[in-house]
CSV table of C-alpha atoms in Angstrom, one decimal:
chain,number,residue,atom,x,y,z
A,5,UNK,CA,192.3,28.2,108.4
A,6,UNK,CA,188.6,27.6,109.2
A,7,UNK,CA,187.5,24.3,109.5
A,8,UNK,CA,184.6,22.9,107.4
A,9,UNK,CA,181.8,20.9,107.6
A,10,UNK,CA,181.6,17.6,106.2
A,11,UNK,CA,179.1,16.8,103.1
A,12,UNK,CA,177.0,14.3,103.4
A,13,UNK,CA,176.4,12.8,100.1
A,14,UNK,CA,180.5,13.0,99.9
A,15,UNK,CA,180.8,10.6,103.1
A,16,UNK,CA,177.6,8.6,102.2
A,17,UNK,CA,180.1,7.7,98.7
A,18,UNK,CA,182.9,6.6,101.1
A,19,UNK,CA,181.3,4.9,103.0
A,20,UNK,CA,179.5,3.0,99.8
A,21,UNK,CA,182.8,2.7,97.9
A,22,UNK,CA,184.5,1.3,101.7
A,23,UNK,CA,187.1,4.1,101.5
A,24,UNK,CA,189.1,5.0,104.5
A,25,UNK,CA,188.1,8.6,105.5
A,26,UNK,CA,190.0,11.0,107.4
A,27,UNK,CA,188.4,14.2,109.7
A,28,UNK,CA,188.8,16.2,112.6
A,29,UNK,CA,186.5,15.4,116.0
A,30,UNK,CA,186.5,16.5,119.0
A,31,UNK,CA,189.9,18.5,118.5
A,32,UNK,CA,191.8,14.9,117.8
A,33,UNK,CA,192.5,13.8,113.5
A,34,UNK,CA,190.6,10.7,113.2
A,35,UNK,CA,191.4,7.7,110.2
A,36,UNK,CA,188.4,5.4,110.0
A,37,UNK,CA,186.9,2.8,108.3
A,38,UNK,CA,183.5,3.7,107.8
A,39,UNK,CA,180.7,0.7,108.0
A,40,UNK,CA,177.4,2.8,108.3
A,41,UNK,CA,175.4,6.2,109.2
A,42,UNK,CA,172.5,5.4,111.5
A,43,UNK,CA,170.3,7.4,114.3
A,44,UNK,CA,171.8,7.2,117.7
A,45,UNK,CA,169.0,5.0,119.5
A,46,UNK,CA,168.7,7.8,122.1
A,47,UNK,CA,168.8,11.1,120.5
A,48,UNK,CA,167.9,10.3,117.0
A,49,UNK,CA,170.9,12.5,116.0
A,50,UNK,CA,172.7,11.0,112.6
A,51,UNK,CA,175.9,9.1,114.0
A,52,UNK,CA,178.8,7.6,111.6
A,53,UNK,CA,179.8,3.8,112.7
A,54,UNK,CA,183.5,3.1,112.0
A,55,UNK,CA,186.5,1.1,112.6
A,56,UNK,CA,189.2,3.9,114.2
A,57,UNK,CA,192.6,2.9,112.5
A,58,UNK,CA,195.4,3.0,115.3
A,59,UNK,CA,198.1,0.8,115.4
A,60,UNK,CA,197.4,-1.8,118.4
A,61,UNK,CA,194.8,-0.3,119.4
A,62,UNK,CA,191.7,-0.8,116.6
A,63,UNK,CA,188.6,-0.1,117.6
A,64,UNK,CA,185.1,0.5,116.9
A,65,UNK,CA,182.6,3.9,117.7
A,66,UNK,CA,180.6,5.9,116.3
A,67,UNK,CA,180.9,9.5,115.3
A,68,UNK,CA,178.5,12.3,116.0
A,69,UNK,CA,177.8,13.7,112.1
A,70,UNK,CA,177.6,17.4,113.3
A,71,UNK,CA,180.4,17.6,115.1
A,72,UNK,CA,182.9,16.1,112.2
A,73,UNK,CA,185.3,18.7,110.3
A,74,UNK,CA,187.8,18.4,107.7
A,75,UNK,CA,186.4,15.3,105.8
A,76,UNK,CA,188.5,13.6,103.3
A,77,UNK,CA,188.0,10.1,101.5
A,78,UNK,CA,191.1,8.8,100.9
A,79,UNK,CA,191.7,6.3,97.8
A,80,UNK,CA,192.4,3.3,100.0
A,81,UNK,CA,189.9,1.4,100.5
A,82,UNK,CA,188.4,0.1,104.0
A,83,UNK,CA,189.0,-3.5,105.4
A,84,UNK,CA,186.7,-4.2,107.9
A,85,UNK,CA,187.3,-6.5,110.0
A,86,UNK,CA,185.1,-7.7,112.6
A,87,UNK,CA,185.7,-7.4,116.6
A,88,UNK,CA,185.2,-10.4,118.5
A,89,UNK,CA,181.4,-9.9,120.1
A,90,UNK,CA,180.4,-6.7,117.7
A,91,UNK,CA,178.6,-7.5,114.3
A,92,UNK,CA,179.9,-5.6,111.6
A,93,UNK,CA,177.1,-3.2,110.5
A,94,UNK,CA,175.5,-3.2,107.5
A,95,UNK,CA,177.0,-1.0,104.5
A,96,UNK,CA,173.7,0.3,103.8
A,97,UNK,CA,173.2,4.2,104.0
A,98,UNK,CA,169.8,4.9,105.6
A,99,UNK,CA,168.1,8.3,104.9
């Protein structure tokens, strides 16, 4: 089955209504708790902030847009927690 693309406004609601989205990157499944889309200070290219859900081993990163596949929201919702050092980003949606 073809994988497809993920849709913007549907992962600008997730990350608004702090659910937990799931989606395919870089051949690996990915469960994240999204915080914020922003432009990647280098490249300008639109980049998804999240908290990577993995027991033991949370962490935060960002996500190329265009390269995420197989977006879902899920119905839980996100609880982010904030790494010692890292300011949790803002919820806002920019753009």
């Amino acid at each position: 089955m073809p994988s497809t693309y993920v849709s913007l406004p549907e992962l600008r609601e997730a990350i608004r209504s702090m659910k937990v989205v799931r989606f395919d990157y870089a051949r690996e499944k990915y469960e994240v708790e999204p915080a914020a889309l922003d432009a990647a200070p280098r490249t300008g290219a639109l980049v998804l902030i999240g908290l990577v859900r993995s027991p033991g081993a949370e962490r935060w990163r960002t996500f190329r847009y265009s390269a995420m596949r197989d977006f879902k929201a899920c119905p839980e919702k996100a609880n982010l927690r904030a790494f010692p050092g890292f300011r949790v980003p803002s919820v806002e949606v920019k753009g």
